[in-house]
XYZ file of C-alpha atoms in Angstrom:
516
model
C 45.349 -6.485 12.778
C 44.961 -4.987 9.162
C 41.461 -3.333 8.220
C 42.255 -3.737 4.443
C 39.220 -5.173 2.962
C 39.723 -7.343 0.005
C 37.992 -7.235 -3.083
C 37.858 -9.649 -5.871
C 37.556 -8.578 -9.949
C 35.121 -11.118 -11.942
C 34.917 -10.097 -15.951
C 33.309 -11.263 -19.014
C 30.926 -14.425 -19.433
C 32.351 -15.592 -16.151
C 30.211 -13.042 -14.537
C 27.389 -12.971 -16.031
C 26.863 -16.626 -15.846
C 27.698 -16.290 -11.682
C 24.852 -13.542 -11.964
C 22.591 -16.233 -13.733
C 23.595 -18.806 -11.259
C 22.318 -16.498 -8.453
C 19.258 -15.266 -10.051
C 18.034 -18.832 -11.022
C 18.707 -19.978 -7.426
C 16.525 -17.570 -5.736
C 13.747 -17.523 -8.648
C 13.643 -21.171 -8.777
C 12.543 -20.861 -4.812
C 10.411 -17.292 -5.369
C 8.447 -19.084 -8.511
C 7.696 -22.326 -6.626
C 5.190 -19.936 -4.733
C 3.064 -18.399 -7.576
C 0.018 -19.857 -9.037
C -3.122 -21.613 -7.137
C -0.732 -25.000 -7.348
C 2.512 -22.755 -6.000
C 3.701 -24.210 -3.068
C 4.024 -22.564 0.671
C 8.540 -21.776 1.561
C 9.636 -22.535 5.243
C 12.074 -20.648 6.509
C 13.983 -19.793 9.896
C 13.837 -16.352 11.428
C 16.915 -14.809 13.130
C 15.357 -15.953 16.350
C 14.733 -19.198 15.250
C 11.482 -19.533 14.587
C 9.614 -20.976 11.913
C 7.900 -18.431 9.096
C 5.596 -20.588 6.709
C 4.267 -18.164 3.834
C 3.705 -18.037 0.293
C 4.701 -14.669 -0.537
C 7.411 -14.010 -2.640
C 8.747 -11.348 -1.320
C 8.782 -12.651 2.430
C 10.562 -15.179 0.990
C 13.612 -13.197 -1.100
C 14.240 -11.262 1.724
C 15.336 -14.276 3.577
C 17.984 -15.267 0.761
C 21.604 -14.209 1.051
C 24.411 -16.345 -0.742
C 27.983 -17.357 -0.190
C 29.197 -16.834 -3.348
C 29.133 -12.885 -3.861
C 28.241 -12.469 -7.529
C 25.241 -15.110 -6.930
C 24.882 -13.161 -3.473
C 25.000 -9.236 -5.897
C 22.222 -11.088 -8.518
C 20.431 -12.059 -5.342
C 20.386 -8.109 -3.969
C 19.718 -6.284 -7.467
C 16.322 -8.754 -7.747
C 15.579 -7.521 -3.738
C 15.690 -4.163 -5.744
C 12.821 -4.681 -8.562
C 11.063 -6.440 -5.993
C 10.933 -3.868 -3.641
C 10.141 -1.112 -6.217
C 7.314 -3.392 -6.875
C 6.327 -3.832 -3.310
C 6.749 -0.362 -2.459
C 4.326 1.166 -5.943
C 1.769 -2.122 -6.057
C 2.360 -4.321 -3.013
C 1.659 -7.620 -5.095
C 3.094 -9.590 -8.156
C 6.620 -9.750 -6.597
C 6.914 -13.856 -7.752
C 5.602 -12.291 -10.864
C 8.779 -9.917 -11.097
C 10.897 -12.594 -10.288
C 9.440 -14.917 -13.119
C 10.154 -12.461 -15.346
C 13.924 -11.382 -14.448
C 14.811 -14.994 -14.795
C 13.585 -15.199 -18.090
C 14.019 -12.241 -19.774
C 18.073 -12.477 -18.433
C 18.394 -15.762 -19.136
C 17.120 -15.441 -23.242
C 19.058 -11.969 -23.062
C 22.550 -13.920 -22.652
C 21.423 -16.056 -25.426
C 21.075 -13.436 -27.661
C 24.494 -12.461 -26.706
C 25.920 -15.196 -27.741
C 24.667 -14.744 -30.974
C 26.763 -11.575 -31.468
C 24.400 -8.835 -30.620
C 25.239 -6.415 -28.651
C 23.828 -5.761 -24.918
C 22.862 -2.150 -26.217
C 20.624 -3.320 -29.287
C 19.416 -6.185 -27.158
C 18.059 -3.361 -24.460
C 16.842 -1.366 -26.906
C 14.707 -3.945 -29.154
C 13.548 -5.082 -25.560
C 12.269 -1.372 -24.613
C 10.692 -1.036 -27.790
C 8.714 -4.526 -26.802
C 8.068 -3.669 -23.526
C 6.152 -0.002 -24.685
C 3.676 -1.959 -27.002
C 2.868 -4.241 -24.177
C 2.481 -1.932 -21.913
C 0.150 0.033 -24.332
C -1.607 -3.680 -25.064
C -2.545 -4.061 -21.039
C -4.224 -0.818 -21.020
C -6.624 -1.892 -23.962
C -7.873 -4.986 -22.515
C -8.201 -4.241 -19.052
C -11.652 -3.767 -17.579
C -12.696 -1.322 -14.809
C -13.081 -3.229 -11.173
C -16.861 -3.719 -10.123
C -17.819 -5.487 -6.627
C -17.557 -8.003 -8.109
C -14.224 -8.166 -9.917
C -12.802 -7.000 -6.493
C -13.783 -9.964 -4.974
C -12.539 -12.268 -7.548
C -8.855 -10.389 -7.813
C -8.638 -10.677 -4.248
C -9.397 -14.685 -4.590
C -6.696 -15.227 -6.708
C -4.028 -13.009 -4.892
C -5.182 -14.901 -1.765
C -4.177 -18.178 -3.559
C -7.809 -19.078 -3.928
C -9.068 -18.275 -0.278
C -12.333 -17.761 -0.352
C -12.980 -16.254 3.088
C -9.927 -14.039 2.954
C -11.382 -12.531 -0.295
C -14.924 -12.089 0.964
C -13.707 -10.258 3.868
C -11.310 -7.914 1.633
C -14.492 -7.650 -0.293
C -16.931 -6.265 2.239
C -13.715 -3.820 3.854
C -13.486 -2.203 0.811
C -17.243 -2.049 -0.261
C -17.663 -0.693 3.643
C -14.634 1.737 2.799
C -16.187 3.407 -0.187
C -15.068 4.378 -3.527
C -12.284 6.580 -2.216
C -11.609 4.938 1.170
C -8.861 2.893 2.630
C -8.201 -0.417 3.461
C -5.741 -1.946 5.798
C -4.771 -4.991 7.784
C -3.148 -5.450 11.289
C -3.327 -8.947 13.661
C -6.049 -9.296 15.333
C -6.141 -10.325 19.804
C -7.901 -13.348 19.019
C -8.192 -16.305 17.050
C -10.986 -14.781 14.405
C -10.606 -12.834 11.616
C -13.048 -9.546 11.275
C -13.637 -5.668 9.649
C -13.218 -2.828 12.162
C -14.810 0.105 9.916
C -14.508 3.606 11.190
C -18.186 5.074 10.173
C -17.210 8.951 10.321
C -14.246 11.226 9.745
C -11.244 10.073 11.903
C -8.581 12.935 13.734
C -5.336 11.094 13.924
C -5.453 12.793 17.683
C -6.865 12.515 21.025
C -8.236 14.608 24.291
C -5.277 16.670 25.226
C -6.010 15.812 28.983
C -7.871 13.044 30.808
C -9.698 15.262 32.759
C -11.775 16.100 29.314
C -13.241 12.529 29.592
C -17.178 12.122 30.337
C -17.687 8.385 29.172
C -15.832 6.307 31.817
C -16.605 3.203 30.043
C -14.688 3.795 27.141
C -12.487 6.518 28.603
C -13.606 9.198 25.703
C -15.145 12.027 25.288
C -18.147 11.923 23.618
C -20.347 15.019 22.434
C -23.972 15.023 20.316
C -24.026 18.073 18.028
C -20.751 20.166 19.053
C -18.975 23.127 17.608
C -15.545 22.302 16.305
C -12.830 25.106 16.151
C -9.825 23.966 13.883
C -7.399 26.919 14.707
C -3.588 27.156 13.843
C -2.635 30.004 16.046
C -1.472 29.029 19.298
C -3.376 30.597 21.936
C -1.489 32.574 24.403
C -4.156 33.919 26.563
C -7.605 33.009 27.637
C -8.836 36.680 26.332
C -8.033 35.057 23.072
C -10.218 32.093 23.551
C -12.800 33.209 25.446
C -15.294 34.814 22.348
C -15.493 31.180 21.659
C -16.511 29.721 25.100
C -19.039 32.370 25.301
C -20.588 31.971 22.091
C -20.696 27.661 22.802
C -21.814 29.019 26.342
C -25.334 31.368 24.754
C -25.768 28.515 22.298
C -26.131 25.606 24.648
C -23.508 23.683 22.880
C -21.084 21.568 23.678
C -17.453 22.779 22.009
C -13.983 21.070 20.632
C -11.413 22.852 20.362
C -8.376 21.466 17.902
C -5.543 23.606 18.386
C -2.463 24.333 20.117
C -2.521 26.529 23.397
C -0.785 27.376 26.720
C -0.833 25.242 29.712
C -2.645 27.714 31.695
C -5.608 28.651 29.016
C -6.092 24.797 29.228
C -6.015 24.110 32.326
C -8.281 27.303 33.076
C -10.990 25.502 30.655
C -10.182 22.236 32.573
C -11.406 23.699 35.324
C -14.464 24.850 34.073
C -14.932 21.398 33.059
C -14.394 19.971 36.238
C -16.867 22.491 37.527
C -19.373 21.588 35.759
C -19.706 24.843 33.780
C -19.406 23.796 30.456
C -19.054 21.137 27.978
C -15.503 21.739 26.583
C -12.562 19.504 25.023
C -9.306 20.322 23.606
C -7.596 18.238 20.972
C -4.152 18.515 20.374
C -3.342 19.224 16.551
C -2.285 15.734 14.543
C 0.023 17.121 12.659
C 2.191 20.583 12.618
C 3.447 22.489 9.376
C 2.420 21.924 5.959
C 0.602 18.279 6.755
C -0.945 20.017 9.975
C -2.301 22.822 8.123
C -4.081 20.424 4.908
C -5.441 18.239 7.957
C -7.292 20.881 9.487
C -8.700 22.789 6.269
C -9.701 19.367 5.271
C -11.200 18.925 8.576
C -12.818 22.441 8.429
C -14.438 20.783 5.091
C -15.992 18.205 6.964
C -16.977 20.384 9.615
C -18.132 23.308 7.079
C -16.659 26.078 8.766
C -13.238 28.012 8.202
C -9.579 27.243 9.953
C -9.205 30.172 12.282
C -5.478 31.538 11.237
C -5.547 35.334 12.699
C -3.319 36.373 15.257
C -5.555 38.637 17.810
C -8.581 38.441 19.073
C -9.696 41.829 16.742
C -9.388 39.396 13.905
C -12.294 37.117 15.029
C -14.464 38.883 17.815
C -18.075 39.089 16.415
C -17.232 36.352 13.670
C -17.199 33.169 16.015
C -19.876 31.507 13.561
C -18.114 31.960 11.179
C -14.929 29.436 12.658
C -17.095 27.052 14.283
C -18.190 23.811 13.206
C -20.897 21.264 12.931
C -21.148 18.117 13.224
C -23.919 15.374 14.464
C -21.411 13.411 16.868
C -17.757 13.670 17.952
C -16.127 10.887 19.843
C -12.807 12.057 20.851
C -10.371 8.764 22.567
C -6.722 9.398 23.990
C -4.470 8.809 20.443
C -7.404 9.380 18.039
C -10.992 10.836 17.435
C -13.711 10.193 14.842
C -16.044 12.735 13.588
C -19.930 11.789 12.337
C -20.516 14.932 9.582
C -24.060 16.740 9.962
C -26.562 15.260 7.286
C -26.618 18.568 5.573
C -22.390 18.064 5.111
C -21.658 20.244 1.692
C -21.250 16.450 0.147
C -20.674 18.626 -3.387
C -17.448 20.532 -2.052
C -15.890 17.867 -0.370
C -16.700 15.904 -4.009
C -14.436 18.511 -5.369
C -11.685 18.122 -3.300
C -11.638 15.125 -3.313
C -11.381 15.139 -7.142
C -8.741 17.947 -6.635
C -6.357 15.005 -4.598
C -7.053 12.436 -6.807
C -5.541 14.608 -10.027
C -2.320 15.302 -7.446
C -2.252 11.672 -6.705
C -1.977 10.994 -10.344
C 1.072 13.199 -11.196
C 2.693 12.785 -8.057
C 5.372 9.696 -8.882
C 6.688 9.489 -4.693
C 4.456 6.998 -3.310
C 4.960 8.349 0.537
C 3.006 11.182 -0.851
C 0.356 9.166 -3.084
C -0.020 6.973 0.100
C -0.770 10.537 2.141
C -2.900 11.923 -0.205
C -4.963 8.770 -0.447
C -4.995 9.367 3.263
C -6.538 12.838 2.776
C -9.244 11.738 0.824
C -10.442 8.510 2.557
C -10.673 11.110 5.882
C -12.794 13.654 3.762
C -14.540 10.935 1.972
C -15.244 9.079 5.713
C -13.983 5.417 4.487
C -11.547 3.802 6.514
C -11.791 -0.412 7.208
C -9.041 -2.651 8.791
C -9.208 -6.472 8.359
C -8.003 -7.537 11.903
C -6.307 -10.716 10.860
C -6.422 -13.778 13.862
C -5.342 -17.547 13.783
C -4.169 -20.468 16.359
C -0.588 -20.232 16.190
C 2.186 -17.496 15.252
C 3.105 -18.823 12.082
C -0.568 -19.363 11.182
C -1.216 -15.859 11.449
C 1.718 -15.163 9.550
C 0.847 -17.083 6.813
C -2.878 -15.790 6.728
C -1.575 -11.860 7.255
C 0.552 -12.636 4.240
C -2.353 -13.546 2.143
C -4.659 -10.505 3.413
C -2.120 -8.519 2.315
C -1.537 -9.804 -0.936
C -5.559 -9.425 -1.616
C -5.754 -5.561 -0.131
C -3.196 -5.102 -2.348
C -4.405 -6.195 -5.466
C -7.764 -4.814 -4.802
C -5.792 -1.303 -4.620
C -3.767 -2.175 -7.561
C -7.091 -2.840 -9.367
C -8.845 0.095 -8.315
C -6.124 2.090 -10.571
C -5.998 0.871 -13.375
C -8.616 -1.781 -14.257
C -8.118 -5.513 -14.266
C -7.129 -8.218 -16.726
C -7.274 -12.345 -17.180
C -4.774 -13.581 -14.810
C -3.008 -17.120 -14.547
C -0.238 -15.826 -17.023
C -2.269 -15.282 -19.698
C -2.469 -11.456 -20.406
C 1.340 -11.185 -20.573
C 1.338 -14.403 -23.125
C -1.442 -13.187 -25.215
C 0.455 -10.658 -26.281
C 2.881 -12.868 -28.445
C 0.040 -13.235 -30.770
C -1.170 -10.029 -30.851
C 2.307 -8.302 -31.690
C 5.172 -8.270 -33.018
C 8.056 -8.493 -30.612
C 11.735 -8.914 -30.460
C 12.890 -12.494 -30.059
C 14.163 -12.007 -26.029
C 11.004 -10.269 -25.290
C 8.655 -13.332 -27.156
C 10.711 -15.971 -25.408
C 10.312 -14.647 -22.207
C 7.003 -12.905 -21.993
C 5.028 -16.400 -21.565
C 7.257 -17.559 -18.664
C 4.916 -16.399 -15.927
C 2.328 -19.106 -17.427
C 4.170 -21.785 -18.016
C 5.979 -21.665 -14.194
C 2.254 -21.469 -12.900
C 1.389 -24.834 -15.006
C 4.603 -26.312 -13.920
C 3.930 -26.031 -10.372
C 0.292 -27.681 -10.871
C 2.297 -30.812 -13.058
C 1.611 -29.463 -16.568
C 3.196 -28.720 -19.934
C 2.032 -27.908 -23.554
C -1.200 -26.591 -22.533
C -3.376 -25.954 -25.396
C -6.831 -23.146 -25.489
C -7.994 -20.024 -27.257
C -7.440 -16.984 -26.903
C -7.316 -14.385 -24.714
C -9.562 -14.093 -22.286
C -9.514 -17.915 -22.617
C -6.463 -20.093 -20.253
C -6.365 -22.343 -18.240
C -7.159 -23.285 -14.626
C -5.064 -25.165 -12.408
C -7.860 -25.776 -9.541
C -9.868 -27.210 -12.014
C -7.536 -28.580 -14.450
C -9.672 -27.476 -17.508
C -9.542 -24.433 -19.991
C -11.537 -21.303 -19.140
C -12.821 -18.123 -19.900
C -10.328 -16.262 -16.999
C -13.271 -13.670 -15.902
C -16.407 -16.098 -16.043
C -13.993 -18.033 -13.823
C -13.051 -15.379 -11.389
C -9.207 -15.763 -12.077
C -7.825 -12.002 -12.450
C -4.535 -9.565 -12.460
C -4.522 -6.344 -11.981
C -3.239 -4.101 -14.642
C -1.153 -1.921 -12.511
C 0.493 -5.090 -11.424
C 1.326 -6.453 -14.807
C 2.707 -3.351 -15.912
C 4.967 -2.610 -13.343
C 6.442 -6.108 -12.782
C 7.205 -6.343 -16.265
C 9.186 -2.273 -15.956
C 10.795 -3.467 -12.523
C 11.322 -6.823 -14.624
C 12.966 -5.297 -17.592
C 15.260 -2.682 -15.776
C 16.772 -5.174 -13.475
C 17.683 -7.821 -16.236
C 19.266 -4.976 -18.374
C 21.258 -3.757 -15.818
C 22.873 -7.596 -15.645
C 22.877 -7.465 -18.781
C 25.461 -4.783 -19.759
C 27.565 -6.170 -16.551
C 30.923 -6.635 -18.005
C 33.161 -6.369 -14.483
C 31.979 -7.117 -11.337
C 33.857 -6.180 -8.228
C 33.114 -8.017 -4.850
C 34.265 -8.477 -1.466
C 36.332 -11.451 -0.738
C 35.091 -13.912 1.260
C 36.917 -16.083 3.416
C 36.184 -19.383 5.297
C 36.512 -19.712 9.152
C 40.155 -20.937 8.773
C 41.021 -17.880 7.187
C 41.346 -19.311 3.648
């Protein structure tokens, strides 16, 4: 049997029309979810189970077309939406609507004799103007606007908006909000009131609270160490110092098994209240984590190799906290009331500046986590429901709401409902393709509500498809994030321009079951 892979070539206008067909088939499904009157999409999982969602990103990942060219168009659309999801976590449906509109109108311009390069250059120039315009109308977020943006992204769900708003308020200015599935039917918030450590006790023998299977110390001393203790002689100075102070000691460090057992034996003999926590990370991440912990504890990180480098200086390396709760996999520090907030805020500002310079989203998230752990603000929304499909659908809306609020804190908010982009056409001169395409999101939101040819005043006025009336979008609480809109436009135009400049496509040849 031959292993030859057969391919087919599609060129010119035929290729572009096939790509447009693939976009239309994909985007028509995704765009049906956009706006307050947007509808859910029901799809079957590979396990044969039902999933109902209005999340465009989840729906798009289910689409695979039999025609190779249509499938390629769908995959390029997925790439644009994945980039949007990676950076913003929301507005993927907006990307789909814009890609479809820009590509369709670019093809019309191409038929007039304009070159694809010239069309691209004109669009790119217009996009730069639009991005600057969005920045100019964006409004910083407060608690009220957080609720509004969460409600808009959750398709008008008031309960989700309230719980997401509360989660962000509890987490604080620099805190982190995430979500996971609840083990109950209820949806609620789990907040860590303190500075978390992503590691727990090294041995269950340290447990002193059997009910919770945890180690709890009030007013302990805490040692943050980057060295691997090789002998008992190296660790004894800290054990003796803590005993002299009559205070519990927590050591966050690697150490040889024999030393750990020696300390555990003393604990079990009720001589000393000690506990060992294995370092949560290694390498660069481990060093940074230890430095952050030492900042909260008000001490220095132990890095010296020999006992002579710290003997007599134990106090310098032993930090204070009001309370520490150590679990099997994680721990929480309650900092002292006299915590040096000026130093902590200085570090937070430094990390915030690094986030703005960082282009890798994974690194940006890591820096955000460091900030949250220093500031002591981490909230988790636990999402519950009656049936698995209900939970899946609710999780998607909670995820969109959290992502939208997070994005709104990084760039502010603008009037929603497609109005921000639509208002661009009356405020500046743009190329013809952009002028025809930029209002597509508004048109689709109205279309999903059974409306067309609606007129209203200038920005920030728009149309509330829930109550079917013209409103000031800020007063009505219908908002979008500036970051979400800007990135959606960038990603959509990039995908559309790549498709536009495609004149030949080489695809895998499909075969039916009978080999034809």
